[in-house]
Short mmCIF file of C-alpha atoms and ligand atoms in Angstrom, two decimals:
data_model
loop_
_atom_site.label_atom_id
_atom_site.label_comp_id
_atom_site.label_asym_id
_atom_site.label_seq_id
_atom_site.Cartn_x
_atom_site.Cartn_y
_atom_site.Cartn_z
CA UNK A 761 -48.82 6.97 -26.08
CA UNK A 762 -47.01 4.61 -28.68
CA UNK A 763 -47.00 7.38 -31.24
CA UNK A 764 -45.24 9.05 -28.14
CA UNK A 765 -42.48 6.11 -27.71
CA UNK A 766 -41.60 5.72 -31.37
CA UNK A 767 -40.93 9.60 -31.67
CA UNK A 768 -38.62 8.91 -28.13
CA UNK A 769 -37.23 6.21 -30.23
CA UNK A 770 -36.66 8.25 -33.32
CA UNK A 771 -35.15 10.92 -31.45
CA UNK A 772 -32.70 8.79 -29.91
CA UNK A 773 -31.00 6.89 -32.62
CA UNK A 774 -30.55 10.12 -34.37
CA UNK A 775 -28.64 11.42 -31.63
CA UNK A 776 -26.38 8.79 -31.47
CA UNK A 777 -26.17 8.62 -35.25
CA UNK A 778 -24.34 12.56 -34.44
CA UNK A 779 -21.79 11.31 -32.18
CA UNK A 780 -19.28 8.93 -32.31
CA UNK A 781 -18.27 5.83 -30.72
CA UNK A 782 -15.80 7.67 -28.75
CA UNK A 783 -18.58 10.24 -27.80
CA UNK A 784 -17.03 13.54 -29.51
CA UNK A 785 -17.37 15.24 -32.85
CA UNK A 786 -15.27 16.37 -34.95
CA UNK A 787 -15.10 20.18 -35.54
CA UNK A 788 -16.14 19.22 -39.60
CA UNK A 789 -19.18 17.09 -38.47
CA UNK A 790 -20.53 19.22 -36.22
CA UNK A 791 -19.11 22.57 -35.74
CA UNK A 792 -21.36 24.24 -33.52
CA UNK A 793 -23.58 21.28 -32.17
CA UNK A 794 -24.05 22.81 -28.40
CA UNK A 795 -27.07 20.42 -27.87
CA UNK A 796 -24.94 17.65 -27.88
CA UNK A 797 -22.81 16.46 -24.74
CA UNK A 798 -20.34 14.46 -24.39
CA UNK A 799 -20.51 10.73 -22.62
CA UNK A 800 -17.64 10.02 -20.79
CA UNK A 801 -15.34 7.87 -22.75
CA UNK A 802 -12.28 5.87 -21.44
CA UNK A 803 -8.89 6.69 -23.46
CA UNK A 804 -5.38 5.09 -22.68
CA UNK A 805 -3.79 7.13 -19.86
CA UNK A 806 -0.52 7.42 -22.28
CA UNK A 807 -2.85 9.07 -25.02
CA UNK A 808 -5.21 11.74 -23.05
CA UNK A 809 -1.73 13.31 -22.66
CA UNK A 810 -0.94 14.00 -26.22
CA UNK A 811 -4.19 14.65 -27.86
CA UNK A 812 -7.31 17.59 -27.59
CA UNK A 813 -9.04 16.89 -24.54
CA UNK A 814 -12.43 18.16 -26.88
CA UNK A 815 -12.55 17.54 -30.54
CA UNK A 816 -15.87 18.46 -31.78
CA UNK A 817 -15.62 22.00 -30.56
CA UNK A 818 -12.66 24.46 -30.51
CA UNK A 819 -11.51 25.86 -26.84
CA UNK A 820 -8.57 27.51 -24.65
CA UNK A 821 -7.68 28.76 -22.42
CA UNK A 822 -8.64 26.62 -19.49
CA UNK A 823 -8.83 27.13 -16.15
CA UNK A 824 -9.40 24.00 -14.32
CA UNK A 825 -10.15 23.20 -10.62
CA UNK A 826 -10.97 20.60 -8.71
CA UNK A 827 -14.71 20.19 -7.16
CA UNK A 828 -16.53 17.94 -5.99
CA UNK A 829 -14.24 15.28 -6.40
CA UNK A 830 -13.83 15.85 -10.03
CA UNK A 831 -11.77 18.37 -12.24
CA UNK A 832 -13.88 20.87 -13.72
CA UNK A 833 -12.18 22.95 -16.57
CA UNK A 834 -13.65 26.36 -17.20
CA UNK A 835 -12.14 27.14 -21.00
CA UNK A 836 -13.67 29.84 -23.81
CA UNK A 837 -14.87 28.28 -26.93
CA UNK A 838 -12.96 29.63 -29.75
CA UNK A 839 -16.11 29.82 -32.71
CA UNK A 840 -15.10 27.69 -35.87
CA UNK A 841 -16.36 30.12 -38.25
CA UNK A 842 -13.93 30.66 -41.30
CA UNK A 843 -14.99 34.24 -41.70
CA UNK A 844 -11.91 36.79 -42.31
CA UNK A 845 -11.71 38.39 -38.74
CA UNK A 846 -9.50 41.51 -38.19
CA UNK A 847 -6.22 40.06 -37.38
CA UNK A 848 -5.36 43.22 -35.32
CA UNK A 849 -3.81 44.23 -32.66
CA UNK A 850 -7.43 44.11 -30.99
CA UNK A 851 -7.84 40.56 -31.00
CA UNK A 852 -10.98 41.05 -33.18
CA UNK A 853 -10.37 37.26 -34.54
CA UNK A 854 -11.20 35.84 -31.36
CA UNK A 855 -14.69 36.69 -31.74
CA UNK A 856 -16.27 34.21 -28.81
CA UNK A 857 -19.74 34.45 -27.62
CA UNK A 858 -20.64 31.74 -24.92
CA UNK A 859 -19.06 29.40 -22.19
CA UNK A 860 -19.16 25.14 -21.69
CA UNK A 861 -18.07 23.73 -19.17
CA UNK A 862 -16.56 20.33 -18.74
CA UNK A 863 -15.63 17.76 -16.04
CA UNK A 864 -13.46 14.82 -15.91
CA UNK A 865 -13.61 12.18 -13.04
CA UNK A 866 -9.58 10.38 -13.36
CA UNK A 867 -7.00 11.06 -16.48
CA UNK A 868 -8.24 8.38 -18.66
CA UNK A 869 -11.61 9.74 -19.61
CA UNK A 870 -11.92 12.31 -22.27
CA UNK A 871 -14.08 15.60 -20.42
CA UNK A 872 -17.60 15.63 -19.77
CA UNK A 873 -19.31 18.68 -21.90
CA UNK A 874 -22.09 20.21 -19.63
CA UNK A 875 -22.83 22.28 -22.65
CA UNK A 876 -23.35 26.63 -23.06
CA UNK A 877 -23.58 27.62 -19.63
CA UNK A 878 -23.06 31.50 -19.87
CA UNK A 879 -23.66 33.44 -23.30
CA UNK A 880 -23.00 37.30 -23.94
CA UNK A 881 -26.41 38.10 -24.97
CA UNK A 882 -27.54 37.20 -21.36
CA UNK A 883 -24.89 39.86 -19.70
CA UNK A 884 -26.53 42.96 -19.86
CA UNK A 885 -23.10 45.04 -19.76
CA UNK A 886 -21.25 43.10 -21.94
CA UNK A 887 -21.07 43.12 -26.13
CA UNK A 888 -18.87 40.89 -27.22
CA UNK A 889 -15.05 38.76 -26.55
CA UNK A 890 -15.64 36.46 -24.01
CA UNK A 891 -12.32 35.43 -23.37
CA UNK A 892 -10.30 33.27 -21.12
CA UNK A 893 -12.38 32.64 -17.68
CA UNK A 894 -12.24 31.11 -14.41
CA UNK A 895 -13.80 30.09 -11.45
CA UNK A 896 -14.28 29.76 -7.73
CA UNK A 897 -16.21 28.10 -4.97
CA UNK A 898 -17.15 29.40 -1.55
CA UNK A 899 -19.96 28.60 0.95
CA UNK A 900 -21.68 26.87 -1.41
CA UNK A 901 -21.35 28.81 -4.54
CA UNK A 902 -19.13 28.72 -7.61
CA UNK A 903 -18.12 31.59 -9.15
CA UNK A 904 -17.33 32.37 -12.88
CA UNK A 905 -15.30 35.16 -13.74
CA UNK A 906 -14.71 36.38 -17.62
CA UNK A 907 -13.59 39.19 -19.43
CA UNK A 908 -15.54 40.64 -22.32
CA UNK A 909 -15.80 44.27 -23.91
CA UNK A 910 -18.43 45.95 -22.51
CA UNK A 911 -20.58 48.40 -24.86
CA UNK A 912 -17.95 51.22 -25.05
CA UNK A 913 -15.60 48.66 -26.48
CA UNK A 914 -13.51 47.99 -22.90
CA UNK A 915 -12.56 45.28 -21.46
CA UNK A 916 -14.02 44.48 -18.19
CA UNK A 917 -14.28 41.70 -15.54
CA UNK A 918 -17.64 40.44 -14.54
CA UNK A 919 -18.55 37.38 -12.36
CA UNK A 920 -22.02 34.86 -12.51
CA UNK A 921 -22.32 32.48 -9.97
CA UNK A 922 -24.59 29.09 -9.64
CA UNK A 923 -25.10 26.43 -7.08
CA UNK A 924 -23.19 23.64 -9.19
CA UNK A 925 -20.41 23.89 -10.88
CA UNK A 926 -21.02 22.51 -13.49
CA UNK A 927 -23.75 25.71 -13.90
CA UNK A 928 -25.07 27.18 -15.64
CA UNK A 929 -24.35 30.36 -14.53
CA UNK A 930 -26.34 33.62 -13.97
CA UNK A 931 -24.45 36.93 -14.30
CA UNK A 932 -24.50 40.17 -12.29
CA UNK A 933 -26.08 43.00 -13.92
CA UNK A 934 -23.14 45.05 -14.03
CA UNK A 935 -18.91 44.36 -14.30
CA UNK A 936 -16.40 44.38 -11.23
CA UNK A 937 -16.48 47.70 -10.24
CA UNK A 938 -12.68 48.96 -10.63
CA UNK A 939 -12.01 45.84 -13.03
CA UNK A 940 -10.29 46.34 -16.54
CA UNK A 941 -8.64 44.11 -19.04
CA UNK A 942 -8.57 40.73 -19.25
CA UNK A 943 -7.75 37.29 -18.14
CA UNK A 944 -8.74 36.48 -14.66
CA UNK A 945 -7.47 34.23 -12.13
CA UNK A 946 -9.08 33.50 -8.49
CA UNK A 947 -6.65 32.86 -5.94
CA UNK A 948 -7.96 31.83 -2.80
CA UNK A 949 -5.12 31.92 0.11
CA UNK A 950 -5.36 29.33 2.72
CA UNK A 951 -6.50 31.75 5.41
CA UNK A 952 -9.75 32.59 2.82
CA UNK A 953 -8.82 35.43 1.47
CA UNK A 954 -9.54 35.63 -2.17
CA UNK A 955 -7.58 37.39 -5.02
CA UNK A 956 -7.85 38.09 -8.68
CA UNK A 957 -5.18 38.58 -10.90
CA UNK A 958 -5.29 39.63 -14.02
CA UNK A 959 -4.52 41.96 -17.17
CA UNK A 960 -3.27 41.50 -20.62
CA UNK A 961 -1.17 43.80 -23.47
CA UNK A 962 -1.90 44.62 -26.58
CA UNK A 963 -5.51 43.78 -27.32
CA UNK A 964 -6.03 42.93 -23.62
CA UNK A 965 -5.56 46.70 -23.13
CA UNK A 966 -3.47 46.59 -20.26
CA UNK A 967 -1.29 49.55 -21.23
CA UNK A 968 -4.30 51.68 -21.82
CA UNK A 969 -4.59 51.72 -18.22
CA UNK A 970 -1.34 52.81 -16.76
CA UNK A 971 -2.70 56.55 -15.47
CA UNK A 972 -5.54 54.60 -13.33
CA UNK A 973 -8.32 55.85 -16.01
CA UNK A 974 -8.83 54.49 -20.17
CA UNK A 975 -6.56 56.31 -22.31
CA UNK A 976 -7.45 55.11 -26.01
CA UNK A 977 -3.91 56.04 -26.80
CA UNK A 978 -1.75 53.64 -23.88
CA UNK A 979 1.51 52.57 -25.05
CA UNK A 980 3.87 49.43 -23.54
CA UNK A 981 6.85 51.32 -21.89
CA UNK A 982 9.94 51.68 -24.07
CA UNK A 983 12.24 48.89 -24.24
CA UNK A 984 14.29 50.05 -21.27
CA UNK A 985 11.71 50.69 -18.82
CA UNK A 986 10.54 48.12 -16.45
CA UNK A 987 7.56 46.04 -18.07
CA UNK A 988 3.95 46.45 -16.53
CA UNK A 989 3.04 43.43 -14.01
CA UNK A 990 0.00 42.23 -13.80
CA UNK A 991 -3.14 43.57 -11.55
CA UNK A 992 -3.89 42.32 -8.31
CA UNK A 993 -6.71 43.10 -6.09
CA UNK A 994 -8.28 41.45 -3.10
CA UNK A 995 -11.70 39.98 -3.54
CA UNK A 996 -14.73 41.06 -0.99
CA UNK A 997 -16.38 38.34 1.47
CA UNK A 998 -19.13 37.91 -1.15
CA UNK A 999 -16.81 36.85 -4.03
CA UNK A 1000 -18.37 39.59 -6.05
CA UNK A 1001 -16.25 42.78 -5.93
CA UNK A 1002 -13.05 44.24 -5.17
CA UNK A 1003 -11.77 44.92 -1.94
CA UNK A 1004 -10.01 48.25 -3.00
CA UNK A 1005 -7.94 49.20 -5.88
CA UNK A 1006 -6.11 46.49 -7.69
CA UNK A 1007 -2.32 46.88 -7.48
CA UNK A 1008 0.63 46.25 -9.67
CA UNK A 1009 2.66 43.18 -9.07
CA UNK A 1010 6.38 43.94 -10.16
CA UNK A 1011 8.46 40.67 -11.49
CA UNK A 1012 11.96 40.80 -10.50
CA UNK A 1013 15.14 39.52 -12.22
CA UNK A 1014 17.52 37.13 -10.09
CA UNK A 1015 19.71 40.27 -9.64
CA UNK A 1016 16.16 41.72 -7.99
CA UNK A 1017 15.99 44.29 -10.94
CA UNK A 1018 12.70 44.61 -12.55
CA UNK A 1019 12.18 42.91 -15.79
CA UNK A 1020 12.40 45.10 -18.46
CA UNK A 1021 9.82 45.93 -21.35
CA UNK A 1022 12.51 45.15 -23.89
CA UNK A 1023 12.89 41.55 -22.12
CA UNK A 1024 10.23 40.17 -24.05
CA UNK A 1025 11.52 36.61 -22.93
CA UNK A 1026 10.50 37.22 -19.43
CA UNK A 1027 7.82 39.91 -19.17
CA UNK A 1028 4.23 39.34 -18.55
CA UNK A 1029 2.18 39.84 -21.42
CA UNK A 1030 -1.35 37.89 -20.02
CA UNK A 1031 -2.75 34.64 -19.00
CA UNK A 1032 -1.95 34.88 -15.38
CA UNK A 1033 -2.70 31.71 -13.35
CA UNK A 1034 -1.82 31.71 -9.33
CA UNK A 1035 -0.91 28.22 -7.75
CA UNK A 1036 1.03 27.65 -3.86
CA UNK A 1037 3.20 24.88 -3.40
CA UNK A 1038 5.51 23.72 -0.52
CA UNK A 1039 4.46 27.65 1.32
CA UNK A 1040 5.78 29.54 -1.83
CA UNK A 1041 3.61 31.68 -4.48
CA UNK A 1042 4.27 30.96 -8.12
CA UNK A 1043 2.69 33.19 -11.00
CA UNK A 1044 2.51 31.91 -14.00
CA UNK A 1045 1.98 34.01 -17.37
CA UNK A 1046 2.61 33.77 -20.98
CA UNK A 1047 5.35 36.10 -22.73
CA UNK A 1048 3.40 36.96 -25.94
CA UNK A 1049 4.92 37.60 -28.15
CA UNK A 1050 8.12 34.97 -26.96
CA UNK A 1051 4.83 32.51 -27.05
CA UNK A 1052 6.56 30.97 -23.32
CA UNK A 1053 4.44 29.87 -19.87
CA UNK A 1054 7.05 31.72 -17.74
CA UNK A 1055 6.93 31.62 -14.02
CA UNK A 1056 7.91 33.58 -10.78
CA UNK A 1057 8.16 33.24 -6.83
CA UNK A 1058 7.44 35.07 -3.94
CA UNK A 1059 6.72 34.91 -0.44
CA UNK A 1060 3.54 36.91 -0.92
CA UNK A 1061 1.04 37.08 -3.76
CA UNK A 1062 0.81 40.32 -3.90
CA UNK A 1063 4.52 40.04 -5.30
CA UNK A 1064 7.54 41.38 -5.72
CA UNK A 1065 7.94 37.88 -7.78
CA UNK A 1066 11.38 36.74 -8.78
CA UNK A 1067 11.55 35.48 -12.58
CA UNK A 1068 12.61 31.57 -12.56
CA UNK A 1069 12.06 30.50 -15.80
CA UNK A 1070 9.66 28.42 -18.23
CA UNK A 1071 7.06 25.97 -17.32
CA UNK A 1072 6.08 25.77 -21.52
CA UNK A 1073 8.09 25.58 -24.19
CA UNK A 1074 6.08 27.63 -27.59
CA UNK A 1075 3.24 25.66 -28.71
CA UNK A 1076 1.24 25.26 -32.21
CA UNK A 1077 -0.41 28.93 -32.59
CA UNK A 1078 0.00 32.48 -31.29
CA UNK A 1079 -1.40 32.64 -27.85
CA UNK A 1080 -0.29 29.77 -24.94
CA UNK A 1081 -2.69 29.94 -21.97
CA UNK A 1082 -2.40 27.69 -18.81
CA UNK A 1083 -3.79 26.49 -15.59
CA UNK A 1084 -2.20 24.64 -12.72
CA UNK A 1085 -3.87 22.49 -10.81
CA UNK A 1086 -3.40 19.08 -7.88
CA UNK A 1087 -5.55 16.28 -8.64
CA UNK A 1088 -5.25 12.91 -6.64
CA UNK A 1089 -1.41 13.46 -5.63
CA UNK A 1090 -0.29 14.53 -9.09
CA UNK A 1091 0.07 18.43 -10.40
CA UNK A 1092 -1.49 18.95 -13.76
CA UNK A 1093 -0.69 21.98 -16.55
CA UNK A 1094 -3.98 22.82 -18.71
CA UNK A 1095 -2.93 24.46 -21.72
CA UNK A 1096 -4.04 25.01 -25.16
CA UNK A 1097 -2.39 24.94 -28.66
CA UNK A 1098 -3.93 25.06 -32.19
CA UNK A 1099 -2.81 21.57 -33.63
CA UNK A 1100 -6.97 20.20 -33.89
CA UNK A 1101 -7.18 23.19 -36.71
CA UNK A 1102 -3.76 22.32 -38.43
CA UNK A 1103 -2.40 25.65 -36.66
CA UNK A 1104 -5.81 27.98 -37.23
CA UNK A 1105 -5.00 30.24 -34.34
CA UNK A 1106 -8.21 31.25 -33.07
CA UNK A 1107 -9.36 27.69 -33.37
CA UNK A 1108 -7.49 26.09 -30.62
CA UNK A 1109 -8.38 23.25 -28.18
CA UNK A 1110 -7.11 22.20 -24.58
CA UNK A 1111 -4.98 19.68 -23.31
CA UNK A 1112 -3.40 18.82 -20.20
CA UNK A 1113 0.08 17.50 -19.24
CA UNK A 1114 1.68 16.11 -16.12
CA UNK A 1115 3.62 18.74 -14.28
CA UNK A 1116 6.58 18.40 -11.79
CA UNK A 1117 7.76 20.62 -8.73
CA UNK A 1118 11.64 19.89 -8.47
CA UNK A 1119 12.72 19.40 -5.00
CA UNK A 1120 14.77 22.98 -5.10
CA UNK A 1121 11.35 24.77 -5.75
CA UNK A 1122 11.75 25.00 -9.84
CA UNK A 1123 9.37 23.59 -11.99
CA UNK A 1124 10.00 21.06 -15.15
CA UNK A 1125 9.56 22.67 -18.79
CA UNK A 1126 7.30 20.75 -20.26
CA UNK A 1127 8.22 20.27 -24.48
CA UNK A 1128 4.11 20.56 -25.43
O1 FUB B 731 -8.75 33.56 -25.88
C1 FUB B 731 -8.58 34.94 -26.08
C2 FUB B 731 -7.28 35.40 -25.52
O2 FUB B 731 -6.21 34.71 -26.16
C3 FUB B 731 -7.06 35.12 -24.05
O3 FUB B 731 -7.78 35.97 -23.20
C4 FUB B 731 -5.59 35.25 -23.98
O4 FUB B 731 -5.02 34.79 -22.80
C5 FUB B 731 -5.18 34.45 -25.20
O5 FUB B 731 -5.17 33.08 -24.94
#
């Protein structure tokens, strides 16, 4: 039994030898220490706004949401390995392989890691890319949704669900039926009804997909022709399927002419993310190549959407990836950018940012 307690001991002071006083680790120290978690540790309210929300582990794209009280952010973990990866127009160099989840109680204490809690090798359709996910809660289960490509090399949407959300998370057997692509975003309406957008260009594959079936050979439309919109679809009762085919949502000019291909200012190019405010339905996206958060309005969100302008200027790094969220009477942006890796771009890490609704229905560009 002492034996027992001096292991215990032993055990312990190790652990906390590994992390910090400020309870993360840095991406040299520990690149790939999943077994560790984070303890919740109290930052000036000024500084959680500048600096990586995590620091011992490299992630994006978050999605954050608030349950239970808390904000939960649902982001992929970019892998810090300094292997050459194809820098292609596949996206081969982010190469991710598992999920974390993390939590934050008020905006001065750095996340919560509640560690791996979804890993390709436990999908059974998937092979590898997990990229940018998100999540949902109803009647008493969360949802995760994630892209990855499944084993003929295509991107598909799948969903795994637990009873906290903090998970981890157990995934169907098999992808959305009807899904393609990447880069998900729930919606959930006030009257219930639940929606995923989604798609992505270029190694997101969303022009692959513009006869309704895979076509290896999908172009983006010449300059001239109007860009593709993002997918649409309504979500089933159960949260795990689509109700019917997912539609096209078409993004407008002010003159109500669609945004053109060419317009690579204002065209979607992936990272949707679906927020209501004041009655209206703003879209959110990133430009690509033009490396903006852009946004649009309707009066449905199914679209048409009228173009309004930027909610991000360019950050450090390629990709720019978002999430909107309310959180005790104040609207927060999630993004990422790749400053933690001195501008690695498939090592990136999140922040988050204070984000304003002007009174005429615009939204503040935020200068990352
Ligand atoms: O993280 C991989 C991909 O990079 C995401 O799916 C895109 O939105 C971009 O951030």
């Amino acid at each position: 039994m002492r034996h027992h307690k001096i292991m215990m001991i032993c055990m312990l002071l190790v652990l906390s030898a590994c992390v910090p006083a400020n309870g993360q680790v840095s991406p040299g120290n520990a690149p790939e220490a999943t077994s560790i978690l984070s303890a919740p540790t109290e930052e000036p309210v000024m500084d959680i706004f500048k600096k990586p929300l995590v620091t011992y582990i490299y992630t994006a794209d978050p999605s954050a949401h608030v349950f239970e009280g808390k904000i939960y952010i649902y982001p992929s973990h970019d892998l810090s390995h300094n292997n050459p990866r194809p820098d292609d127009n596949e996206g081969g160099q982010y190469d991710m392989t598992d999920y974390h989840v993390f939590s934050m109680e008020n905006m001065h204490t750095l996340p919560v890691d509640h560690g791996e809690v979804l890993n390709v090798k436990d999908v059974p359709w998937a092979s590898k890319q997990m990229w940018a996910p998100d999540a949902a809660f109803k009647d008493g289960t969360y949802y995760l949704y994630f892209p990855a490509r499944d084993k003929e090399n295509i991107f598909r949407i799948g969903v795994a669900t637990s009873k906290s959300p903090a998970g981890p998370f157990t995934p169907e057997p098999n992808y959305i039926e009807g899904s393609f692509s990447i880069d998900p975003c729930v919606f959930i309406d006030d009257d219930g009804q639940a929606y995923m957008i989604f798609g992505g260009l270029s190694g997101g594959q969303l022009e692959k997909w513009q006869t309704g079936q895979f076509d290896p050979n999908g172009k983006q439309p010449r300059s001239s022709a109007p860009a593709l919109g993002p997918r649409i679809a309504k979500l089933t009762a159960d949260m795990l399927n689509f109700d019917g085919p997912a539609q096209e949502i078409s993004i407008l000019d002010k003159y109500k002419a669609s945004v053109l291909a060419g317009e690579e200012d204002k065209r979607f190019f992936e990272a949707s993310w679906m927020h209501k405010y004041d009655g209206v339905y703003y879209l959110s996206y990133s430009t690509g190549t033009m490396h903006q958060i852009a946004y649009a309005t309707s009066d449905k969100p199914t679209g048409p959407f009228i173009f309004r302008g930027y909610i991000l200027n360019p950050v450090v790094g390629w990709t720019t990836h978002h999430s909107i969220v309310a959180f005790q009477g104040q609207w927060y942006l999630f993004y990422h950018d790749a400053t933690l890796s001195g501008g690695v771009d498939y090592k990136r890490n999140i922040k988050v940012a204070e984000l304003t609704h002007n009174a005429d229905g615009t939204i503040q560009t935020i200068q990352p």
